[in-house]
Coordinates of C-alpha atoms in Angstrom, one line a residue:
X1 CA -29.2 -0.8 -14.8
X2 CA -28.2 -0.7 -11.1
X3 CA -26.0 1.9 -9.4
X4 CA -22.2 0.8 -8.6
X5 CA -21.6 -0.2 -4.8
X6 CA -19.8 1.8 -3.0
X7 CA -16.7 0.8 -0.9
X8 CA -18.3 2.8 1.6
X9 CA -21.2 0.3 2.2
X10 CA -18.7 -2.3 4.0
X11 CA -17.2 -0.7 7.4
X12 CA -13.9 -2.2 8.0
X13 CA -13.2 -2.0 11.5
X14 CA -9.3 -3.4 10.5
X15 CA -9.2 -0.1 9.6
X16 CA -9.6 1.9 13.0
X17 CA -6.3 1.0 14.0
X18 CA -4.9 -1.2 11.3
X19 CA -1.1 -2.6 11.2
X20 CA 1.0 -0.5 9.4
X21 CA 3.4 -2.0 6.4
X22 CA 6.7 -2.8 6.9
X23 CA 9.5 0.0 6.5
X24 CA 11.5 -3.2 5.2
X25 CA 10.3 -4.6 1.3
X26 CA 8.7 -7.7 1.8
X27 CA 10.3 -11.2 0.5
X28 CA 8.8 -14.4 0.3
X29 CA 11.3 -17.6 -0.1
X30 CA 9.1 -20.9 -1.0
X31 CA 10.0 -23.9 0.4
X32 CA 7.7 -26.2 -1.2
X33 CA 10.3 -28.1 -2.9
X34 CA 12.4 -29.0 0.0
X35 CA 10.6 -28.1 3.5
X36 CA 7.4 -28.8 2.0
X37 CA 7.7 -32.2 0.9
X38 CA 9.2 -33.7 3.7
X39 CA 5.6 -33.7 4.4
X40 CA 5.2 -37.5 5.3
X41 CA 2.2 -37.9 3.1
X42 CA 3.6 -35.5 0.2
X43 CA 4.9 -37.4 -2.6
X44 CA 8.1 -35.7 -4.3
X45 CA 7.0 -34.6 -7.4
X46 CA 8.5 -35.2 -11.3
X47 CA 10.8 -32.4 -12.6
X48 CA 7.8 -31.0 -15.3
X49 CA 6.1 -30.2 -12.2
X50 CA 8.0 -28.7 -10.1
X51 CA 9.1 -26.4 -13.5
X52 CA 5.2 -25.6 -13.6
X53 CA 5.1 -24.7 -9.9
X54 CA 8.6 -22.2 -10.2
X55 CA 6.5 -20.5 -13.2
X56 CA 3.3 -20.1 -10.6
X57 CA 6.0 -19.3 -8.2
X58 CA 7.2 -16.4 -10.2
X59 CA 3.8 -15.4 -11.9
X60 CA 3.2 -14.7 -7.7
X61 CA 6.3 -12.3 -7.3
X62 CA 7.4 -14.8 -5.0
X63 CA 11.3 -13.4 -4.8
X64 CA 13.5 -17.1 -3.9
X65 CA 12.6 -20.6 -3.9
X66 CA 14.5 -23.3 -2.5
X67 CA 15.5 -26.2 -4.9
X68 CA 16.0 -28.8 -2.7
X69 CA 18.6 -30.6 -0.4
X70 CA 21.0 -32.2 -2.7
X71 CA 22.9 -34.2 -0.5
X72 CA 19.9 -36.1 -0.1
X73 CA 20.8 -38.3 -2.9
X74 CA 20.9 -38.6 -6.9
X75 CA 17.6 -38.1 -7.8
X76 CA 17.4 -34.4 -5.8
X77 CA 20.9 -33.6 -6.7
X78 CA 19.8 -33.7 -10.5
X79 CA 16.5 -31.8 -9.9
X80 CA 18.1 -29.0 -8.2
X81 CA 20.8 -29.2 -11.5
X82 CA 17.9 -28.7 -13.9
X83 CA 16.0 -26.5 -11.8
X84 CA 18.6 -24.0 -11.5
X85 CA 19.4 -24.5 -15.3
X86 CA 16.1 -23.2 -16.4
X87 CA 15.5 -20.3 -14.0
X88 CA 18.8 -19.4 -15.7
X89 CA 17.7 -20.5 -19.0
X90 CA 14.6 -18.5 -18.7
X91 CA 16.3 -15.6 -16.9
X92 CA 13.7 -15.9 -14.1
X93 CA 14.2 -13.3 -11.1
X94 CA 13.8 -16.5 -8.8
X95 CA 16.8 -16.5 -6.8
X96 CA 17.4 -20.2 -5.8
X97 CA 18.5 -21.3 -2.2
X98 CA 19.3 -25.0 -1.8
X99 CA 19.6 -26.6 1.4
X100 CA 22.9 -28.4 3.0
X101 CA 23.6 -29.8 6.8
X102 CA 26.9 -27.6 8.2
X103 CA 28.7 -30.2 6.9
X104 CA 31.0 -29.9 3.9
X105 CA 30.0 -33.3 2.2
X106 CA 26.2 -31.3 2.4
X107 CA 27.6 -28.0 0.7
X108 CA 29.9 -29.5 -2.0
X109 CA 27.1 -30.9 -4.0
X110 CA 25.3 -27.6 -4.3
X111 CA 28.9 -26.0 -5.4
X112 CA 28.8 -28.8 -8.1
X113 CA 25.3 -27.6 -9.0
X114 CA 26.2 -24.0 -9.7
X115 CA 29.4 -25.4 -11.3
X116 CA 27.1 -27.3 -13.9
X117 CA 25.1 -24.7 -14.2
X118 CA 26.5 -21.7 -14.1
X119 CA 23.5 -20.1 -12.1
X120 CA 24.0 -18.7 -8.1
X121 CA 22.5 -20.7 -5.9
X122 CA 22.5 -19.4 -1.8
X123 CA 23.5 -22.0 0.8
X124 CA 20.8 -22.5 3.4
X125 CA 23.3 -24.4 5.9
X126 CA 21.4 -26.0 9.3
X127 CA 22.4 -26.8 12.6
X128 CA 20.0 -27.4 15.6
X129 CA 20.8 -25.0 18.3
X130 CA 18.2 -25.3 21.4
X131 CA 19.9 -27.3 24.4
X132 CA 16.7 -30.3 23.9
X133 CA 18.4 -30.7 20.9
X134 CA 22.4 -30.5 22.2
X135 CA 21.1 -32.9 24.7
X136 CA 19.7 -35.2 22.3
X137 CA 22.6 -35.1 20.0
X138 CA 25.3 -35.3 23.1
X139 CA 26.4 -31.6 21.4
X140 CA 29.0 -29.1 22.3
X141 CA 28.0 -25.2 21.8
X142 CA 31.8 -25.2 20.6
X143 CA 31.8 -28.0 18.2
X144 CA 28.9 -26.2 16.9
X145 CA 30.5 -23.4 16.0
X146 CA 33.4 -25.1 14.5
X147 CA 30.7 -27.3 12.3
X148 CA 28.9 -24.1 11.4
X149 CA 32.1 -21.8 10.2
X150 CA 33.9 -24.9 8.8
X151 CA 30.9 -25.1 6.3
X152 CA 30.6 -21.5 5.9
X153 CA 33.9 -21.1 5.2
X154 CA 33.5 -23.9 2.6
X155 CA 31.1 -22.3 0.6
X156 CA 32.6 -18.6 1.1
X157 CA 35.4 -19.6 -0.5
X158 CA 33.6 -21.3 -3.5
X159 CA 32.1 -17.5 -4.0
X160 CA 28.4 -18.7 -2.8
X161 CA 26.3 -16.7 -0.3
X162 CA 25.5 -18.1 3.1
X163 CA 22.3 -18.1 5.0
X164 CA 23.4 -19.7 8.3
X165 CA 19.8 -21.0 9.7
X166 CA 19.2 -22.2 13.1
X167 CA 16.8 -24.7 14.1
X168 CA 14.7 -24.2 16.8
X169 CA 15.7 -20.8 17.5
X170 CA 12.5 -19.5 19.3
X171 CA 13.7 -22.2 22.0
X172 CA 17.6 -21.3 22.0
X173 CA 18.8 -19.2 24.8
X174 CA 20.5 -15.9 23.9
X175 CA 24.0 -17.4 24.6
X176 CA 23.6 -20.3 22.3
X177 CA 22.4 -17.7 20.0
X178 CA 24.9 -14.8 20.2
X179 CA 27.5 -17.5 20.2
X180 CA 26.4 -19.0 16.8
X181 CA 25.2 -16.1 15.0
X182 CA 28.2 -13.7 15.9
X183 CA 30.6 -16.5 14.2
X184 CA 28.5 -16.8 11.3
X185 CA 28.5 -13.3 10.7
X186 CA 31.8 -13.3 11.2
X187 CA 33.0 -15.7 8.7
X188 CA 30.8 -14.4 6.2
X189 CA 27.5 -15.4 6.4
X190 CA 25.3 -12.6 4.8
X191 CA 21.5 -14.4 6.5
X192 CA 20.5 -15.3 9.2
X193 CA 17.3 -18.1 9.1
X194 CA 15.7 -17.8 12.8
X195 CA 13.4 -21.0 13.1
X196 CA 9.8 -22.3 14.2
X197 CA 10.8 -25.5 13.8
X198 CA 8.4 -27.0 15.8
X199 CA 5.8 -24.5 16.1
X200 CA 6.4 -23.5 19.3
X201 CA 6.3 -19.7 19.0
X202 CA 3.7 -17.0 19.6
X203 CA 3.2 -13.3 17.6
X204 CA 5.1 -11.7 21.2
X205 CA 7.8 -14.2 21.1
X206 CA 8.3 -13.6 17.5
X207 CA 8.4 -10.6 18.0
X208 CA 10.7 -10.7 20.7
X209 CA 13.3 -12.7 18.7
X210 CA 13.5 -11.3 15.5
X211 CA 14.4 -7.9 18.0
X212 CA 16.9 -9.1 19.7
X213 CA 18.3 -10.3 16.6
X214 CA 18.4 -7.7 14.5
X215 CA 20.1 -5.3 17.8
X216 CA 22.6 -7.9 17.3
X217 CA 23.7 -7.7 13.7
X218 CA 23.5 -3.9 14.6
X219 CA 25.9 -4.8 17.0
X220 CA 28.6 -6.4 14.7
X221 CA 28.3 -3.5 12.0
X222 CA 27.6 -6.0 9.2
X223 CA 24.6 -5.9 6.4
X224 CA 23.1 -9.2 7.7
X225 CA 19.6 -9.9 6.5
X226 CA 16.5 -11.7 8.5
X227 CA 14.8 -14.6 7.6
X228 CA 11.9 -15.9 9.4
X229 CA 10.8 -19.9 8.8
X230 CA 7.9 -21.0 10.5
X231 CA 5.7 -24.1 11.1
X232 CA 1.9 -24.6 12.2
X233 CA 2.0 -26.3 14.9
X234 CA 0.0 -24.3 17.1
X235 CA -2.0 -22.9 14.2
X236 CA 0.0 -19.6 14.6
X237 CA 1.7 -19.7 11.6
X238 CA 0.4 -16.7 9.6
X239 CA 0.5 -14.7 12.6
X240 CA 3.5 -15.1 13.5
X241 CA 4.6 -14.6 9.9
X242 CA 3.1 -11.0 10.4
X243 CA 4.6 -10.1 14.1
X244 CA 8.1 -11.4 12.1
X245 CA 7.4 -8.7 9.4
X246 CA 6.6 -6.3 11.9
X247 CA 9.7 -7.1 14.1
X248 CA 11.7 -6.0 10.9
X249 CA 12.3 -9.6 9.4
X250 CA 13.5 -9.2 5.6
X251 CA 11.9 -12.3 4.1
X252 CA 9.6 -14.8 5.4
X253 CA 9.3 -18.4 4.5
X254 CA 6.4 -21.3 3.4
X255 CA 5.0 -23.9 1.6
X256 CA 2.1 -23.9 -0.7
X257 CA -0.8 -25.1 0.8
X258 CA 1.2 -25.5 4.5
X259 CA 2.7 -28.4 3.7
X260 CA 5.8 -29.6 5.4
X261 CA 6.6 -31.9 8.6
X262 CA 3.3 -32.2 10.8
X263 CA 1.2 -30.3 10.6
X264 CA 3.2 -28.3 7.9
X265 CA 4.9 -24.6 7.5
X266 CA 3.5 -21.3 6.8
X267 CA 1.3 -21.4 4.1
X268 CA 2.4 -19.3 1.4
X269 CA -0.8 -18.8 -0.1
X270 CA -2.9 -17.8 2.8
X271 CA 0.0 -15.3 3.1
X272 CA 0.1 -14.3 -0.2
X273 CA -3.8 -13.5 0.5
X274 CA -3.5 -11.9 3.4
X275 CA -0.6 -9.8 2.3
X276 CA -2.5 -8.6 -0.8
X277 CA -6.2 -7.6 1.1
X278 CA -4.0 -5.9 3.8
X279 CA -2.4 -3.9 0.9
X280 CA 1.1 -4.5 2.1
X281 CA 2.0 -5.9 -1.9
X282 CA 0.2 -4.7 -4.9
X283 CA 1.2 -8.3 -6.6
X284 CA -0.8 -9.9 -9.2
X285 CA -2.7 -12.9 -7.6
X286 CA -4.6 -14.3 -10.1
X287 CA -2.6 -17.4 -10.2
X288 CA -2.6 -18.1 -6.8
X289 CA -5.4 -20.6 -6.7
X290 CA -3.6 -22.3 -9.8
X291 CA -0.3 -22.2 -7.5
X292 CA -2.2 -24.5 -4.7
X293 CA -3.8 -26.9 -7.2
X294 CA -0.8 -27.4 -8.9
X295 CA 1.1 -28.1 -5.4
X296 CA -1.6 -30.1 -4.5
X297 CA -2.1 -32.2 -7.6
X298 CA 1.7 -32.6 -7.7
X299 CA 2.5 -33.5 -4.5
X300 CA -0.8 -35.8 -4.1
X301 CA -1.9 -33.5 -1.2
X302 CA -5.5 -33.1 -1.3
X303 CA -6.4 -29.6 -0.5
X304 CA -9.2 -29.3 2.7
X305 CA -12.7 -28.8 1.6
X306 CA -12.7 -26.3 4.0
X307 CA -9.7 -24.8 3.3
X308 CA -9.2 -20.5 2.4
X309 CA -9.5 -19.5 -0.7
X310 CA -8.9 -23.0 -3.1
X311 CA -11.1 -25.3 -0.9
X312 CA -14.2 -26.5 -2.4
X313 CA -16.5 -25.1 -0.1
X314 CA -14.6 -21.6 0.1
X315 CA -17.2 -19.4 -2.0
X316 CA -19.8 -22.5 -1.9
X317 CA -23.2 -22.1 0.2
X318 CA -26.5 -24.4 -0.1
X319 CA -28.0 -22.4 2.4
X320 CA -31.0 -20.2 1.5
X321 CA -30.9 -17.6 3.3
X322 CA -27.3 -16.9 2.6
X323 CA -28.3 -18.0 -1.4
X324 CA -31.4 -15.3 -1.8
X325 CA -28.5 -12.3 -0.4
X326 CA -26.1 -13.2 -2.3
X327 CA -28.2 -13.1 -5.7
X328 CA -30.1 -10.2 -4.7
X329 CA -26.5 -8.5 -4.3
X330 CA -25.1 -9.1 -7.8
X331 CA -28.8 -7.8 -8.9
X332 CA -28.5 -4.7 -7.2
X333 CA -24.5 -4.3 -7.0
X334 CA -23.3 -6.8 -9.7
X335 CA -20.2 -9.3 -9.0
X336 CA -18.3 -6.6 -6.7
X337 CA -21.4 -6.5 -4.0
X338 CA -22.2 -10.6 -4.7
X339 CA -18.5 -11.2 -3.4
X340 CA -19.1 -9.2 -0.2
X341 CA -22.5 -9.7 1.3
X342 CA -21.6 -13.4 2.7
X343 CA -17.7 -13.4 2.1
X344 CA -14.8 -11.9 3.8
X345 CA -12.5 -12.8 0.4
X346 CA -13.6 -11.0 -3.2
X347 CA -13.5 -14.1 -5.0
X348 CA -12.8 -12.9 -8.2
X349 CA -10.1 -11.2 -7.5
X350 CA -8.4 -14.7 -7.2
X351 CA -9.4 -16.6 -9.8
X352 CA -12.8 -18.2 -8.0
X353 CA -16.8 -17.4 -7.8
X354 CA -19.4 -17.4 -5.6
X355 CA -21.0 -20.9 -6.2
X356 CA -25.0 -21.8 -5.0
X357 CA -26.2 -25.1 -4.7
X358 CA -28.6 -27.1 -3.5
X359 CA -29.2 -29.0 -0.5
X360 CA -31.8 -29.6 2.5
X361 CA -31.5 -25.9 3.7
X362 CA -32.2 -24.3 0.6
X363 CA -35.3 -22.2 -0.5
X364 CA -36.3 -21.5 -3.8
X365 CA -34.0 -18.6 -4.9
X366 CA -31.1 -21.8 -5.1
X367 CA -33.3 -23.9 -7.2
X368 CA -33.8 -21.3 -9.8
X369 CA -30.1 -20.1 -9.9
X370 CA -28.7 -23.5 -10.2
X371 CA -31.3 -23.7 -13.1
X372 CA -30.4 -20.1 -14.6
X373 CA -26.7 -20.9 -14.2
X374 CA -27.0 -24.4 -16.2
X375 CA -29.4 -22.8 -19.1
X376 CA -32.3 -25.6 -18.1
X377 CA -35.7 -24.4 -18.8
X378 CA -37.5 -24.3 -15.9
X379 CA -41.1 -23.8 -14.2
X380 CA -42.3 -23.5 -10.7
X381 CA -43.6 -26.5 -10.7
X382 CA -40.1 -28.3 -12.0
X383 CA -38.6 -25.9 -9.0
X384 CA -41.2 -27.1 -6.2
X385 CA -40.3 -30.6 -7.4
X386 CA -36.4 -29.9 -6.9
X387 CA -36.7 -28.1 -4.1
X388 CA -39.1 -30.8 -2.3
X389 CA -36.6 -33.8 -3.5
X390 CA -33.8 -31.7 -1.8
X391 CA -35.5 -31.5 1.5
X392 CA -35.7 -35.1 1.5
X393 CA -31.6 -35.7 1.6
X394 CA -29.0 -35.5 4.2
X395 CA -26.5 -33.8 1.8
X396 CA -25.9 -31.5 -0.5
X397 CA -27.1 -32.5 -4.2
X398 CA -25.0 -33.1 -7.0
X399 CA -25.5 -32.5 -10.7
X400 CA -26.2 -35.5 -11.5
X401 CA -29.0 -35.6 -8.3
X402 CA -30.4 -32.4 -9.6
X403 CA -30.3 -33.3 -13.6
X404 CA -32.1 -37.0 -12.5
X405 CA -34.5 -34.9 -10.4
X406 CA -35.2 -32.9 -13.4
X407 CA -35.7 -36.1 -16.3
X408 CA -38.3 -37.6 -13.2
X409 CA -40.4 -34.7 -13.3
X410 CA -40.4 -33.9 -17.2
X411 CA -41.3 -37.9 -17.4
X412 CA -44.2 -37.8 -15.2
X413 CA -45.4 -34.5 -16.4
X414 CA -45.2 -36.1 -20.4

């Protein structure tokens, strides 16, 4: 029987002067099912699985999930149909969003959707708005704004709510923006989306426009919600997800497992994780490596070995030194201590364990835990013969290495 750890035993220098939570509630709005596979090498997956990923979605307390962009044709026009018939079916608090051009010929087919359906869906309607991309498109900042409140208008008057989203806002001058949102707002757009589209934002620019955004809506008097949508480019992602949240940004955006153009959005796992260990949501995550599989078996996205939390290697060490702490941990502290001594992330509190294998760095202590863990009978001369046989190789063993390894020596000891 060994005493209980103690919190106290890990100092937490997060702590000393650690972000406080958002006066705000937090929302999440996934975009797996539209941002995310527009992923080049994301396939779009069937119907049965993108059912199974709202249900992880809402097992997460994930608040809104985009369906789709019906427009784009038949097949995502029907999917965003059925979709949105079983979240009202199942009287799911989803809240679906589906995604539309500011064109009317984008927004009709998501009126036709509720129409069939009888759910609500929100109109994410788009427009680039930085002058590369007025310069690339030979745009007016007028013609814009006619676009914009033509489809607005449009879906106002079909009783849906608007989100009016702007891409590449972080690289929009303040007059572009003003100009835009101010309309919006006025012709009864009740979001506004601010963009990363291409990733070009830091935490202090972030921060900086969510600000000057929400002075803004003060401005017009209106209840006007923040969203923030960002992508990876610069590997900023998360944090700039956080500075958003900070800034006051209502809800905040991303894909499961980062997918999405490029190098993919905000990955709404790792900020899911993050969220939870910072103690800004109290959600139950014990889904949320199931929610990355699923994405990733779905989508036929392999996840990174090295990836946070549902990677292979995540909780996995060969290493010995690393191998004899952790075991002497859950001795003296049990699974609680074991998921601390050599890991930032509790494991189980996620779903995963600490794994030990085998492998040219190992010592001894790995050899007889791989052993214990398996139920083989074992002496120290079977481990000796492991652990020399492991030495020899440029990698880490696999079962069926170490099970061989084990039939050789109980052959030539017979």
């Amino acid at each position: 029987m060994h005493a209980s750890p103690s919190e106290d035993i890990v100092h937490d220098w997060n702590d000393t002067d650690p972000e406080p939570a958002p006066a705000q509630s937090i929302e999440l709005n996934d975009e797996t099912l539209r941002d995310g596979i527009q992923s080049p090498s994301a396939t779009d997956p069937s119907l049965e699985d993108k059912i199974e990923l709202l249900e992880l979605m809402e097992s997460l307390g994930i608040r809104s999930v985009n369906l789709g962009l019906p427009a784009s044709g038949p097949r995502a026009f029907e999917n965003v149909v059925a979709l949105a018939r079983w979240i009202r079916d199942r009287g799911s608090r989803l809240l679906p969003n589906a995604a539309a051009r500011t064109v009317i010929a984008d927004v009709r087919p998501i009126v036709e959707a509720v129409q069939k359906t009888g759910q609500n869906i929100e109109v994410h309607t788009f427009i680039g708005s930085s002058p590369v991309r007025l310069w690339a498109e030979n745009w007016e900042l007028e013609s814009m704004v006619a676009m914009a409140t033509q489809s607005i208008d449009f879906a106002i008057a079909e009783g849906l709510e608007v989100a009016f989203v702007t891409e590449d806002t972080v690289r929009s001058p303040p007059r572009n923006l003003e100009r835009l949102f101010r309309a919006a707002i006025d012709h009864g757009a009740t979001r506004l989306v601010l963009c990363d589209t291409v990733g070009h934002a830091t935490p202090a620019g972030t921060r900086a426009l969510v600000r000057w955004t929400k002075q803004l809506v003060a401005q017009t008097g209106h209840d006007v919600k923040l969203d923030w949508h960002g992508h990876n480019d610069r590997g900023l992602a998360i944090m700039n997800a956080f500075a958003a949240m900070e800034a006051g940004a209502d809800r905040i955006h991303g894909c499961a497992l980062g997918l999405g153009e490029r190098v993919g959005n905000t990955p709404m796992d790792l900020l899911l994780l993050n969220l939870k260990l910072m103690g800004w949501i109290s959600h139950d995550l014990s889904k949320l490596v199931a929610y990355v599989r699923k994405a990733s078996e779905a989508c036929k996205f392999p996840i990174p070995v090295n990836y946070p939390l549902s990677g292979e290697d995540a909780f996995r060490t060969t290493t010995g030194v690393h191998a004899a702490a952790i075991i002497k941990a859950k001795k003296r502290g049990g699974d609680w201590l074991a998921e601390r001594v050599y890991s930032g992330v509790p494991a189980g509190d996620f779903g995963k364990e600490q794994t030990i294998e085998i492998g040219p760095m190992s010592g001894m202590n790995n050899v007889r835990y791989w052993l214990d863990r398996r139920g083989v009978p074992y002496d120290d001369s079977l481990c000796a013969a492991i652990l020399a046989r492991a030495k020899t190789f440029a990698r880490t063993l696999t079962d069926e290495d170490v099970f061989a390894i084990v039939h050789e020596s109980r052959q030539g000891s017979s």
